[in-house]
PDB file of C-alpha atoms and ligand atoms in Angstrom:
ATOM      1  CA  MET U   1      22.826  -1.345   7.166  1.00 98.00           C
ATOM      2  CA  ILE U   2      19.941  -3.438   5.787  1.00 98.00           C
ATOM      3  CA  ASP U   3      17.230  -2.909   3.154  1.00 98.00           C
ATOM      4  CA  LEU U   4      13.905  -4.725   3.402  1.00 98.00           C
ATOM      5  CA  HIS U   5      12.062  -3.246   0.397  1.00 98.00           C
ATOM      6  CA  THR U   6      13.561  -3.745  -3.081  1.00 98.00           C
ATOM      7  CA  HIS U   7      12.349  -4.657  -6.569  1.00 97.00           C
ATOM      8  CA  THR U   8      14.033  -6.621  -9.354  1.00 96.00           C
ATOM      9  CA  ASP U   9      13.372  -6.826 -13.091  1.00 92.00           C
ATOM     10  CA  GLN U  10      11.022  -9.720 -12.347  1.00 92.00           C
ATOM     11  CA  SER U  11       8.492  -6.997 -11.510  1.00 90.00           C
ATOM     12  CA  ASP U  12       9.089  -3.303 -12.222  1.00 89.00           C
ATOM     13  CA  GLY U  13      12.679  -2.832 -11.091  1.00 93.00           C
ATOM     14  CA  SER U  14      15.491  -2.488 -13.638  1.00 93.00           C
ATOM     15  CA  VAL U  15      18.067  -4.743 -11.977  1.00 96.00           C
ATOM     16  CA  SER U  16      18.208  -8.538 -12.267  1.00 96.00           C
ATOM     17  CA  PRO U  17      17.979 -10.533  -9.008  1.00 98.00           C
ATOM     18  CA  THR U  18      21.634 -11.573  -9.341  1.00 98.00           C
ATOM     19  CA  ALA U  19      22.765  -7.986  -9.963  1.00 98.00           C
ATOM     20  CA  LEU U  20      20.664  -6.805  -6.995  1.00 98.00           C
ATOM     21  CA  VAL U  21      22.488  -9.258  -4.742  1.00 98.00           C
ATOM     22  CA  GLU U  22      25.847  -8.164  -6.172  1.00 98.00           C
ATOM     23  CA  GLN U  23      24.990  -4.539  -5.497  1.00 98.00           C
ATOM     24  CA  ALA U  24      23.923  -5.327  -1.919  1.00 98.00           C
ATOM     25  CA  VAL U  25      27.153  -7.228  -1.315  1.00 98.00           C
ATOM     26  CA  ALA U  26      29.252  -4.416  -2.844  1.00 98.00           C
ATOM     27  CA  MET U  27      27.726  -1.910  -0.435  1.00 97.00           C
ATOM     28  CA  ARG U  28      28.099  -4.376   2.440  1.00 97.00           C
ATOM     29  CA  LEU U  29      24.414  -4.634   3.334  1.00 98.00           C
ATOM     30  CA  GLU U  30      23.924  -6.998   6.272  1.00 98.00           C
ATOM     31  CA  ALA U  31      20.550  -8.244   4.986  1.00 98.00           C
ATOM     32  CA  LEU U  32      18.375  -7.735   1.926  1.00 98.00           C
ATOM     33  CA  ALA U  33      14.708  -8.488   1.340  1.00 98.00           C
ATOM     34  CA  VAL U  34      13.421  -8.804  -2.222  1.00 98.00           C
ATOM     35  CA  THR U  35       9.817  -7.585  -2.296  1.00 98.00           C
ATOM     36  CA  ASP U  36       8.707  -7.725  -5.917  1.00 96.00           C
ATOM     37  CA  HIS U  37       5.137  -6.814  -6.846  1.00 94.00           C
ATOM     38  CA  ASP U  38       2.868  -9.875  -6.799  1.00 94.00           C
ATOM     39  CA  THR U  39       5.602 -12.404  -7.597  1.00 95.00           C
ATOM     40  CA  LEU U  40       8.239 -14.441  -5.764  1.00 97.00           C
ATOM     41  CA  ALA U  41      10.229 -15.003  -8.974  1.00 95.00           C
ATOM     42  CA  GLY U  42      12.828 -12.329  -8.168  1.00 96.00           C
ATOM     43  CA  TYR U  43      13.412 -13.724  -4.686  1.00 98.00           C
ATOM     44  CA  ASP U  44      13.660 -17.290  -5.993  1.00 97.00           C
ATOM     45  CA  LEU U  45      16.290 -16.243  -8.548  1.00 97.00           C
ATOM     46  CA  ALA U  46      18.235 -14.266  -5.923  1.00 98.00           C
ATOM     47  CA  VAL U  47      18.538 -17.245  -3.538  1.00 98.00           C
ATOM     48  CA  PRO U  48      21.543 -19.010  -5.150  1.00 98.00           C
ATOM     49  CA  ALA U  49      23.459 -15.752  -5.700  1.00 98.00           C
ATOM     50  CA  ALA U  50      22.906 -14.683  -2.076  1.00 98.00           C
ATOM     51  CA  ALA U  51      23.903 -18.111  -0.742  1.00 98.00           C
ATOM     52  CA  GLU U  52      27.103 -18.022  -2.749  1.00 97.00           C
ATOM     53  CA  ALA U  53      27.944 -14.482  -1.609  1.00 97.00           C
ATOM     54  CA  GLY U  54      27.010 -15.157   2.026  1.00 97.00           C
ATOM     55  CA  LEU U  55      24.361 -12.413   1.995  1.00 98.00           C
ATOM     56  CA  GLU U  56      21.374 -12.813   4.326  1.00 98.00           C
ATOM     57  CA  LEU U  57      18.366 -12.773   2.001  1.00 98.00           C
ATOM     58  CA  VAL U  58      14.827 -12.353   3.321  1.00 98.00           C
ATOM     59  CA  CYS U  59      11.865 -13.615   1.325  1.00 98.00           C
ATOM     60  CA  GLY U  60       9.304 -10.896   0.684  1.00 98.00           C
ATOM     61  CA  ILE U  61       6.536  -9.742  -1.598  1.00 98.00           C
ATOM     62  CA  GLU U  62       4.523  -6.564  -2.202  1.00 98.00           C
ATOM     63  CA  LEU U  63       0.909  -7.272  -3.066  1.00 97.00           C
ATOM     64  CA  SER U  64      -1.269  -4.855  -5.033  1.00 94.00           C
ATOM     65  CA  THR U  65      -4.624  -4.731  -3.281  1.00 95.00           C
ATOM     66  CA  ARG U  66      -7.699  -2.505  -3.109  1.00 94.00           C
ATOM     67  CA  LEU U  67      -9.092  -0.846  -0.028  1.00 93.00           C
ATOM     68  CA  ASP U  68     -12.731  -1.606   0.529  1.00 85.00           C
ATOM     69  CA  GLN U  69     -13.968   1.946   0.936  1.00 77.00           C
ATOM     70  CA  LYS U  70     -15.586   4.672  -1.088  1.00 68.00           C
ATOM     71  CA  SER U  71     -13.260   6.628  -3.336  1.00 66.00           C
ATOM     72  CA  ASP U  72     -13.553   9.722  -5.514  1.00 68.00           C
ATOM     73  CA  GLY U  73     -13.261   7.735  -8.730  1.00 68.00           C
ATOM     74  CA  PRO U  74     -15.065   4.621  -9.947  1.00 68.00           C
ATOM     75  CA  ARG U  75     -12.305   2.369  -8.602  1.00 76.00           C
ATOM     76  CA  LEU U  76     -11.371   1.495  -5.038  1.00 85.00           C
ATOM     77  CA  PRO U  77      -8.142   3.034  -3.718  1.00 87.00           C
ATOM     78  CA  SER U  78      -5.052   0.963  -4.458  1.00 89.00           C
ATOM     79  CA  VAL U  79      -3.001  -0.140  -1.443  1.00 96.00           C
ATOM     80  CA  HIS U  80       0.323  -1.984  -1.323  1.00 97.00           C
ATOM     81  CA  LEU U  81       0.842  -4.693   1.259  1.00 98.00           C
ATOM     82  CA  LEU U  82       4.230  -6.161   2.122  1.00 98.00           C
ATOM     83  CA  GLY U  83       4.609  -9.777   3.196  1.00 98.00           C
ATOM     84  CA  TYR U  84       7.767 -11.133   4.849  1.00 98.00           C
ATOM     85  CA  PHE U  85       8.689 -14.782   5.293  1.00 98.00           C
ATOM     86  CA  PRO U  86      11.830 -14.379   7.408  1.00 96.00           C
ATOM     87  CA  ASP U  87      12.172 -17.893   8.784  1.00 91.00           C
ATOM     88  CA  ARG U  88      10.297 -20.328   6.611  1.00 90.00           C
ATOM     89  CA  PRO U  89       9.280 -20.214   2.969  1.00 94.00           C
ATOM     90  CA  PRO U  90       5.768 -19.244   1.861  1.00 98.00           C
ATOM     91  CA  SER U  91       3.353 -22.169   1.774  1.00 98.00           C
ATOM     92  CA  PRO U  92       2.562 -23.930  -1.535  1.00 98.00           C
ATOM     93  CA  GLU U  93      -1.022 -22.653  -1.137  1.00 98.00           C
ATOM     94  CA  PHE U  94       0.247 -19.079  -1.051  1.00 98.00           C
ATOM     95  CA  ARG U  95       2.271 -19.655  -4.215  1.00 98.00           C
ATOM     96  CA  MET U  96      -0.780 -21.153  -5.921  1.00 97.00           C
ATOM     97  CA  TRP U  97      -2.889 -18.170  -4.923  1.00 97.00           C
ATOM     98  CA  LEU U  98      -0.244 -15.858  -6.446  1.00 96.00           C
ATOM     99  CA  GLU U  99      -0.410 -17.855  -9.677  1.00 93.00           C
ATOM    100  CA  ARG U 100      -4.145 -17.257  -9.868  1.00 92.00           C
ATOM    101  CA  GLN U 101      -3.624 -13.536  -9.323  1.00 91.00           C
ATOM    102  CA  GLN U 102      -1.118 -13.523 -12.167  1.00 89.00           C
ATOM    103  CA  GLU U 103      -3.658 -15.072 -14.495  1.00 90.00           C
ATOM    104  CA  SER U 104      -6.025 -12.138 -13.899  1.00 88.00           C
ATOM    105  CA  ARG U 105      -3.143  -9.778 -14.689  1.00 89.00           C
ATOM    106  CA  ARG U 106      -2.365 -11.656 -17.921  1.00 90.00           C
ATOM    107  CA  GLN U 107      -6.001 -11.340 -18.961  1.00 92.00           C
ATOM    108  CA  ARG U 108      -5.928  -7.613 -18.163  1.00 93.00           C
ATOM    109  CA  ASN U 109      -2.797  -7.268 -20.308  1.00 94.00           C
ATOM    110  CA  ARG U 110      -4.435  -8.986 -23.288  1.00 95.00           C
ATOM    111  CA  ASP U 111      -7.463  -6.676 -22.947  1.00 96.00           C
ATOM    112  CA  LEU U 112      -5.195  -3.650 -22.658  1.00 96.00           C
ATOM    113  CA  ILE U 113      -3.390  -4.574 -25.902  1.00 96.00           C
ATOM    114  CA  ALA U 114      -6.743  -4.931 -27.654  1.00 96.00           C
ATOM    115  CA  LYS U 115      -7.910  -1.520 -26.429  1.00 97.00           C
ATOM    116  CA  LEU U 116      -4.672   0.185 -27.433  1.00 97.00           C
ATOM    117  CA  ARG U 117      -4.810  -1.419 -30.885  1.00 96.00           C
ATOM    118  CA  SER U 118      -8.403  -0.233 -31.301  1.00 96.00           C
ATOM    119  CA  LEU U 119      -7.067   3.282 -30.641  1.00 96.00           C
ATOM    120  CA  GLY U 120      -4.659   2.826 -33.557  1.00 95.00           C
ATOM    121  CA  ILE U 121      -1.580   1.994 -31.509  1.00 96.00           C
ATOM    122  CA  LYS U 122       0.540  -0.727 -33.046  1.00 94.00           C
ATOM    123  CA  ILE U 123       1.811  -2.687 -30.091  1.00 94.00           C
ATOM    124  CA  THR U 124       2.034  -6.393 -29.336  1.00 94.00           C
ATOM    125  CA  LEU U 125       1.828  -8.337 -26.084  1.00 94.00           C
ATOM    126  CA  GLU U 126       5.141 -10.017 -26.889  1.00 93.00           C
ATOM    127  CA  GLU U 127       7.153  -6.792 -26.952  1.00 93.00           C
ATOM    128  CA  VAL U 128       5.666  -5.645 -23.646  1.00 93.00           C
ATOM    129  CA  GLN U 129       6.304  -9.020 -22.027  1.00 90.00           C
ATOM    130  CA  VAL U 130       9.989  -8.885 -22.953  1.00 89.00           C
ATOM    131  CA  LEU U 131      10.248  -5.950 -20.520  1.00 87.00           C
ATOM    132  CA  GLY U 132       7.969  -7.371 -17.860  1.00 78.00           C
ATOM    133  CA  ARG U 133       9.262 -10.936 -17.677  1.00 76.00           C
ATOM    134  CA  ASN U 134       7.375 -12.454 -14.759  1.00 72.00           C
ATOM    135  CA  LEU U 135       5.124  -9.581 -14.018  1.00 80.00           C
ATOM    136  CA  THR U 136       4.150  -7.393 -16.924  1.00 88.00           C
ATOM    137  CA  GLY U 137       2.508  -4.243 -15.668  1.00 90.00           C
ATOM    138  CA  ARG U 138       1.393  -0.887 -16.959  1.00 93.00           C
ATOM    139  CA  PRO U 139       4.849   0.696 -16.471  1.00 91.00           C
ATOM    140  CA  HIS U 140       6.118  -1.724 -19.151  1.00 92.00           C
ATOM    141  CA  PHE U 141       3.318  -0.689 -21.518  1.00 96.00           C
ATOM    142  CA  ALA U 142       4.303   2.925 -20.870  1.00 95.00           C
ATOM    143  CA  LYS U 143       7.920   2.218 -21.820  1.00 93.00           C
ATOM    144  CA  ILE U 144       6.906   0.688 -25.149  1.00 96.00           C
ATOM    145  CA  LEU U 145       4.519   3.572 -25.940  1.00 97.00           C
ATOM    146  CA  LEU U 146       7.419   5.945 -25.268  1.00 96.00           C
ATOM    147  CA  LYS U 147       9.923   3.921 -27.283  1.00 96.00           C
ATOM    148  CA  LYS U 148       7.562   3.790 -30.267  1.00 96.00           C
ATOM    149  CA  GLY U 149       6.962   7.526 -30.137  1.00 97.00           C
ATOM    150  CA  TYR U 150       3.247   7.465 -29.290  1.00 97.00           C
ATOM    151  CA  VAL U 151       3.967   9.639 -26.253  1.00 97.00           C
ATOM    152  CA  SER U 152       6.910  11.772 -25.220  1.00 97.00           C
ATOM    153  CA  THR U 153       7.049  10.865 -21.518  1.00 95.00           C
ATOM    154  CA  ILE U 154       6.116   7.903 -19.336  1.00 94.00           C
ATOM    155  CA  GLN U 155       3.661  10.113 -17.461  1.00 95.00           C
ATOM    156  CA  GLU U 156       1.975  11.074 -20.734  1.00 97.00           C
ATOM    157  CA  ALA U 157       1.486   7.367 -21.472  1.00 97.00           C
ATOM    158  CA  PHE U 158      -0.401   7.038 -18.184  1.00 96.00           C
ATOM    159  CA  ASP U 159      -2.344  10.275 -18.516  1.00 96.00           C
ATOM    160  CA  ARG U 160      -3.468   9.602 -22.074  1.00 97.00           C
ATOM    161  CA  TYR U 161      -3.877   5.835 -22.125  1.00 97.00           C
ATOM    162  CA  LEU U 162      -3.007   3.750 -19.089  1.00 96.00           C
ATOM    163  CA  ALA U 163      -4.217   5.507 -15.920  1.00 92.00           C
ATOM    164  CA  ASP U 164      -7.279   4.141 -14.121  1.00 85.00           C
ATOM    165  CA  HIS U 165      -9.619   6.553 -15.923  1.00 87.00           C
ATOM    166  CA  ALA U 166      -7.723   7.051 -19.180  1.00 93.00           C
ATOM    167  CA  GLN U 167      -8.814   5.985 -22.692  1.00 94.00           C
ATOM    168  CA  ALA U 168      -7.435   2.463 -22.603  1.00 95.00           C
ATOM    169  CA  ALA U 169      -8.147   1.732 -18.929  1.00 92.00           C
ATOM    170  CA  VAL U 170      -9.029  -1.890 -18.200  1.00 92.00           C
ATOM    171  CA  GLU U 171     -10.484  -2.985 -14.866  1.00 85.00           C
ATOM    172  CA  ARG U 172      -8.543  -5.736 -13.155  1.00 84.00           C
ATOM    173  CA  GLU U 173      -9.923  -7.620 -10.209  1.00 83.00           C
ATOM    174  CA  GLU U 174      -7.359  -7.084  -7.481  1.00 89.00           C
ATOM    175  CA  PRO U 175      -7.670  -8.749  -4.092  1.00 94.00           C
ATOM    176  CA  ARG U 176      -9.011  -6.712  -1.214  1.00 95.00           C
ATOM    177  CA  LEU U 177      -6.465  -5.561   1.343  1.00 97.00           C
ATOM    178  CA  VAL U 178      -7.962  -7.761   4.067  1.00 97.00           C
ATOM    179  CA  GLU U 179      -7.737 -10.800   1.783  1.00 97.00           C
ATOM    180  CA  GLY U 180      -4.063 -10.039   1.088  1.00 98.00           C
ATOM    181  CA  ILE U 181      -3.440  -9.822   4.839  1.00 98.00           C
ATOM    182  CA  ARG U 182      -5.156 -13.142   5.416  1.00 98.00           C
ATOM    183  CA  ARG U 183      -3.330 -14.890   2.540  1.00 98.00           C
ATOM    184  CA  ILE U 184       0.095 -13.738   3.734  1.00 98.00           C
ATOM    185  CA  ALA U 185      -0.618 -14.717   7.344  1.00 97.00           C
ATOM    186  CA  GLU U 186      -2.024 -18.116   6.344  1.00 97.00           C
ATOM    187  CA  GLY U 187       0.984 -18.600   4.065  1.00 98.00           C
ATOM    188  CA  GLY U 188       3.258 -18.295   7.107  1.00 97.00           C
ATOM    189  CA  GLY U 189       4.229 -14.655   6.628  1.00 98.00           C
ATOM    190  CA  LEU U 190       4.207 -11.295   8.338  1.00 98.00           C
ATOM    191  CA  PRO U 191       1.810  -8.847   6.646  1.00 98.00           C
ATOM    192  CA  SER U 192       3.043  -5.241   6.886  1.00 98.00           C
ATOM    193  CA  LEU U 193       1.268  -2.160   5.560  1.00 98.00           C
ATOM    194  CA  ALA U 194       3.556  -0.620   2.891  1.00 98.00           C
ATOM    195  CA  HIS U 195       4.430   3.112   2.742  1.00 98.00           C
ATOM    196  CA  PRO U 196       1.378   4.333   4.715  1.00 98.00           C
ATOM    197  CA  VAL U 197       2.137   7.844   3.423  1.00 97.00           C
ATOM    198  CA  ARG U 198       0.337   6.856   0.204  1.00 96.00           C
ATOM    199  CA  LEU U 199      -2.916   5.878   1.917  1.00 95.00           C
ATOM    200  CA  PRO U 200      -5.972   8.072   1.532  1.00 91.00           C
ATOM    201  CA  GLN U 201      -6.062   8.170   5.384  1.00 91.00           C
ATOM    202  CA  GLU U 202      -3.701  11.023   6.168  1.00 91.00           C
ATOM    203  CA  ASP U 203      -4.318  12.202   9.711  1.00 94.00           C
ATOM    204  CA  ARG U 204      -3.439  10.119  12.742  1.00 96.00           C
ATOM    205  CA  ALA U 205      -7.034   9.483  13.826  1.00 96.00           C
ATOM    206  CA  SER U 206      -8.248   8.052  10.509  1.00 95.00           C
ATOM    207  CA  LEU U 207      -5.082   6.013  10.133  1.00 97.00           C
ATOM    208  CA  ALA U 208      -5.587   4.631  13.642  1.00 97.00           C
ATOM    209  CA  ALA U 209      -9.167   3.676  12.771  1.00 97.00           C
ATOM    210  CA  LEU U 210      -7.978   1.852   9.650  1.00 97.00           C
ATOM    211  CA  LEU U 211      -5.225   0.070  11.583  1.00 98.00           C
ATOM    212  CA  ARG U 212      -7.748  -1.195  14.138  1.00 97.00           C
ATOM    213  CA  GLU U 213      -9.724  -2.825  11.317  1.00 96.00           C
ATOM    214  CA  LEU U 214      -6.654  -4.265   9.618  1.00 97.00           C
ATOM    215  CA  ILE U 215      -5.214  -5.660  12.848  1.00 97.00           C
ATOM    216  CA  ALA U 216      -8.501  -7.445  13.436  1.00 97.00           C
ATOM    217  CA  ALA U 217      -7.990  -8.972   9.968  1.00 97.00           C
ATOM    218  CA  GLY U 218      -4.462 -10.128  10.874  1.00 97.00           C
ATOM    219  CA  LEU U 219      -2.143  -7.222  10.080  1.00 98.00           C
ATOM    220  CA  MET U 220       1.101  -7.596  12.077  1.00 98.00           C
ATOM    221  CA  GLY U 221       3.390  -4.832  10.848  1.00 98.00           C
ATOM    222  CA  ILE U 222       3.703  -1.339   9.444  1.00 98.00           C
ATOM    223  CA  GLU U 223       6.402   0.106   7.178  1.00 98.00           C
ATOM    224  CA  VAL U 224       7.645   2.955   9.346  1.00 98.00           C
ATOM    225  CA  TYR U 225      10.843   3.630   7.375  1.00 98.00           C
ATOM    226  CA  HIS U 226      10.566   4.377   3.638  1.00 98.00           C
ATOM    227  CA  SER U 227      12.248   6.702   1.130  1.00 98.00           C
ATOM    228  CA  ASP U 228       9.047   8.733   0.798  1.00 98.00           C
ATOM    229  CA  HIS U 229       8.562   9.281   4.551  1.00 98.00           C
ATOM    230  CA  THR U 230       9.486  12.608   6.107  1.00 96.00           C
ATOM    231  CA  ILE U 231      10.896  12.703   9.646  1.00 96.00           C
ATOM    232  CA  GLU U 232       7.442  13.773  10.887  1.00 96.00           C
ATOM    233  CA  ALA U 233       5.768  10.865   9.081  1.00 97.00           C
ATOM    234  CA  VAL U 234       8.256   8.382  10.551  1.00 98.00           C
ATOM    235  CA  GLU U 235       7.516   9.732  14.036  1.00 97.00           C
ATOM    236  CA  MET U 236       3.772   9.370  13.537  1.00 98.00           C
ATOM    237  CA  TYR U 237       4.023   5.788  12.200  1.00 98.00           C
ATOM    238  CA  GLN U 238       6.418   4.914  15.011  1.00 98.00           C
ATOM    239  CA  SER U 239       3.957   6.107  17.619  1.00 98.00           C
ATOM    240  CA  LEU U 240       1.124   4.218  15.900  1.00 98.00           C
ATOM    241  CA  ALA U 241       3.287   1.065  15.841  1.00 98.00           C
ATOM    242  CA  GLU U 242       3.825   1.446  19.584  1.00 98.00           C
ATOM    243  CA  GLU U 243       0.181   2.147  20.328  1.00 98.00           C
ATOM    244  CA  PHE U 244      -1.020  -0.887  18.365  1.00 98.00           C
ATOM    245  CA  ASP U 245       1.907  -3.181  19.108  1.00 97.00           C
ATOM    246  CA  LEU U 246       2.761  -3.482  15.405  1.00 98.00           C
ATOM    247  CA  ILE U 247       6.058  -4.823  14.098  1.00 98.00           C
ATOM    248  CA  ILE U 248       8.163  -2.084  12.488  1.00 98.00           C
ATOM    249  CA  THR U 249       9.496  -2.752   8.966  1.00 98.00           C
ATOM    250  CA  GLY U 250      11.312  -0.522   6.508  1.00 98.00           C
ATOM    251  CA  GLY U 251      13.265  -0.214   3.301  1.00 98.00           C
ATOM    252  CA  SER U 252      14.143   1.983   0.354  1.00 98.00           C
ATOM    253  CA  ASP U 253      11.705   0.711  -2.303  1.00 98.00           C
ATOM    254  CA  PHE U 254      14.642   0.489  -4.698  1.00 98.00           C
ATOM    255  CA  HIS U 255      13.652   0.130  -8.388  1.00 97.00           C
ATOM    256  CA  GLY U 256      17.064   0.746 -10.012  1.00 96.00           C
ATOM    257  CA  GLU U 257      17.040   2.969 -13.094  1.00 93.00           C
ATOM    258  CA  ASN U 258      13.244   2.948 -13.069  1.00 89.00           C
ATOM    259  CA  LYS U 259      13.343   5.210  -9.990  1.00 93.00           C
ATOM    260  CA  PRO U 260      16.830   6.727 -10.115  1.00 95.00           C
ATOM    261  CA  ALA U 261      16.336   9.074  -7.136  1.00 97.00           C
ATOM    262  CA  VAL U 262      16.078   6.122  -4.737  1.00 98.00           C
ATOM    263  CA  SER U 263      19.242   4.214  -3.769  1.00 98.00           C
ATOM    264  CA  MET U 264      19.466   0.788  -2.248  1.00 98.00           C
ATOM    265  CA  GLY U 265      19.984   1.004   1.522  1.00 98.00           C
ATOM    266  CA  THR U 266      20.243   4.772   1.774  1.00 98.00           C
ATOM    267  CA  GLY U 267      16.948   5.770   0.157  1.00 98.00           C
ATOM    268  CA  ARG U 268      16.316   9.251  -1.225  1.00 97.00           C
ATOM    269  CA  GLY U 269      19.210  11.641  -0.713  1.00 95.00           C
ATOM    270  CA  GLY U 270      20.464   9.490   2.158  1.00 96.00           C
ATOM    271  CA  ASN U 271      17.270   9.660   4.225  1.00 97.00           C
ATOM    272  CA  LEU U 272      17.476   5.989   5.311  1.00 98.00           C
ATOM    273  CA  ASN U 273      19.941   4.003   7.390  1.00 97.00           C
ATOM    274  CA  LEU U 274      18.305   0.913   8.890  1.00 98.00           C
ATOM    275  CA  SER U 275      20.329  -1.097  11.339  1.00 98.00           C
ATOM    276  CA  TYR U 276      20.264  -4.874  11.558  1.00 98.00           C
ATOM    277  CA  ASP U 277      18.303  -4.448  14.819  1.00 98.00           C
ATOM    278  CA  VAL U 278      15.156  -3.703  12.802  1.00 98.00           C
ATOM    279  CA  LEU U 279      15.300  -7.198  11.276  1.00 98.00           C
ATOM    280  CA  ALA U 280      16.279  -8.829  14.562  1.00 98.00           C
ATOM    281  CA  ARG U 281      13.289  -7.218  16.299  1.00 98.00           C
ATOM    282  CA  MET U 282      11.013  -8.154  13.403  1.00 98.00           C
ATOM    283  CA  ARG U 283      11.983 -11.800  13.888  1.00 98.00           C
ATOM    284  CA  THR U 284      11.514 -11.777  17.677  1.00 97.00           C
ATOM    285  CA  GLN U 285       8.152 -10.029  17.521  1.00 97.00           C
ATOM    286  CA  PHE U 286       6.955 -12.179  14.632  1.00 98.00           C
ATOM    287  CA  ALA U 287       7.784 -15.332  16.613  1.00 96.00           C
ATOM    288  CA  ALA U 288       5.840 -13.862  19.547  1.00 95.00           C
ATOM    289  CA  CYS U 289       2.873 -13.116  17.254  1.00 92.00           C
ATOM    290  CA  LEU U 290       2.855 -16.713  15.983  1.00 91.00           C
ATOM    291  CA  ALA U 291       3.014 -18.086  19.527  1.00 89.00           C
ATOM    292  CA  ARG U 292      -0.071 -16.106  20.539  1.00 82.00           C
TER     293      ARG U 292
HETATM  294  P1  LIG E 301      -0.279  -2.471 -12.804  1.00 51.13           P
HETATM  295  O1  LIG E 301       0.087  -3.226 -11.549  1.00 51.13           O
HETATM  296  O2  LIG E 301       0.161  -3.153 -14.044  1.00 51.13           O
HETATM  297  O3  LIG E 301      -1.733  -2.101 -12.834  1.00 51.13           O
HETATM  298  O4  LIG E 301       0.565  -1.104 -12.762  1.00 51.13           O
HETATM  299  C1  LIG E 301       0.539  -0.317 -11.604  1.00 51.13           C
HETATM  300  C2  LIG E 301       1.732   0.625 -11.627  1.00 51.13           C
HETATM  301  O5  LIG E 301       1.565   1.579 -12.672  1.00 51.13           O
HETATM  302  C3  LIG E 301       1.837   1.447 -10.352  1.00 51.13           C
HETATM  303  O6  LIG E 301       2.616   0.808  -9.362  1.00 51.13           O
HETATM  304  C4  LIG E 301       2.529   2.712 -10.834  1.00 51.13           C
HETATM  305  O7  LIG E 301       3.931   2.506 -10.900  1.00 51.13           O
HETATM  306  C5  LIG E 301       2.020   2.861 -12.260  1.00 51.13           C
HETATM  307  N1  LIG E 301       0.872   3.795 -12.349  1.00 51.13           N
HETATM  308  C6  LIG E 301      -0.452   3.515 -12.201  1.00 51.13           C
HETATM  309  N2  LIG E 301      -1.213   4.613 -12.398  1.00 51.13           N
HETATM  310  C7  LIG E 301      -0.356   5.617 -12.706  1.00 51.13           C
HETATM  311  C8  LIG E 301      -0.533   7.019 -13.033  1.00 51.13           C
HETATM  312  N3  LIG E 301      -1.745   7.575 -13.078  1.00 51.13           N
HETATM  313  N4  LIG E 301       0.583   7.741 -13.268  1.00 51.13           N
HETATM  314  C9  LIG E 301       1.812   7.171 -13.230  1.00 51.13           C
HETATM  315  N5  LIG E 301       2.041   5.869 -12.931  1.00 51.13           N
HETATM  316  C10 LIG E 301       0.978   5.110 -12.659  1.00 51.13           C
HETATM  317 ZN1  LIG E 302       7.238  -1.050  -7.916  1.00 51.13          ZN
HETATM  318 FE1  LIG E 303       4.625   0.049  -3.184  1.00 51.13          FE
HETATM  319 FE1  LIG E 304       7.678  -1.224  -3.618  1.00 51.13          FE
END
């Protein structure tokens, strides 16, 4: 069994990179990809632990991007994009681009603190950053609001303050999906559309139309297997992957205690069991893509 979609506490997972590796080794995973949101810090920290344990570790990332299309609200739909670097590390240019993205997030976080304080909420950037380490995001703000008793659930923190249209909402410039695709490909990676079940395009025809556009922009893969995909969804994404000659990727989207229903490797209630073949095929097809 392998898992190609996991998060550490360097983004919004609860488990440290070392502990993630230990867990993967304990359950005898044959390969593990760390795919933290917008940072390679979790992967970088997992490298020595994996080398020592003899675990095959795949470098990955999950970028937060926006889809360039009309949406119901004032903001463009948010889309996650996976990037895999199975054979060689991401280029220095890619790492520098990530750094610049992080700066826009840091600015957003400072603005968010200011807005929350203006609403009478006593909260500091420092206490939120302790939770977020390398990538402080809104889920970390939500945890502090809960801990300090301003709300009684994480969801209430989003609904009242943090959601895109809530009282304290702050716009953050996120890269467009097609830019994310281009950056990953130029950085030497395999861009794969994450959990397509969350896209606004739900039926096969509109998804196919979107895929045509994204493939023209350099998309190489699609996440067919994911904890949130029903059997029917997996079948549809599989047939789209075949039709468009896309590389199939998959994983649990493990977040540790921050998403307790999802287990590493086996997903939600045991709905995942990816064989090593998925990674082997990814590698072969990726090499073929690069040779084209
Ligand atoms: P950030 O990247 O800091 O903007 O935070 C984005 C994350 O916040 C998402 O991946 C979700 O986990 C969470 N999130 C955003 N909007 C909501 C919402 N309306 N309800 C619950 N969680 C949300
Ligand atoms: Zn996450
Ligand atoms: Fe995601
Ligand atoms: Fe994820």
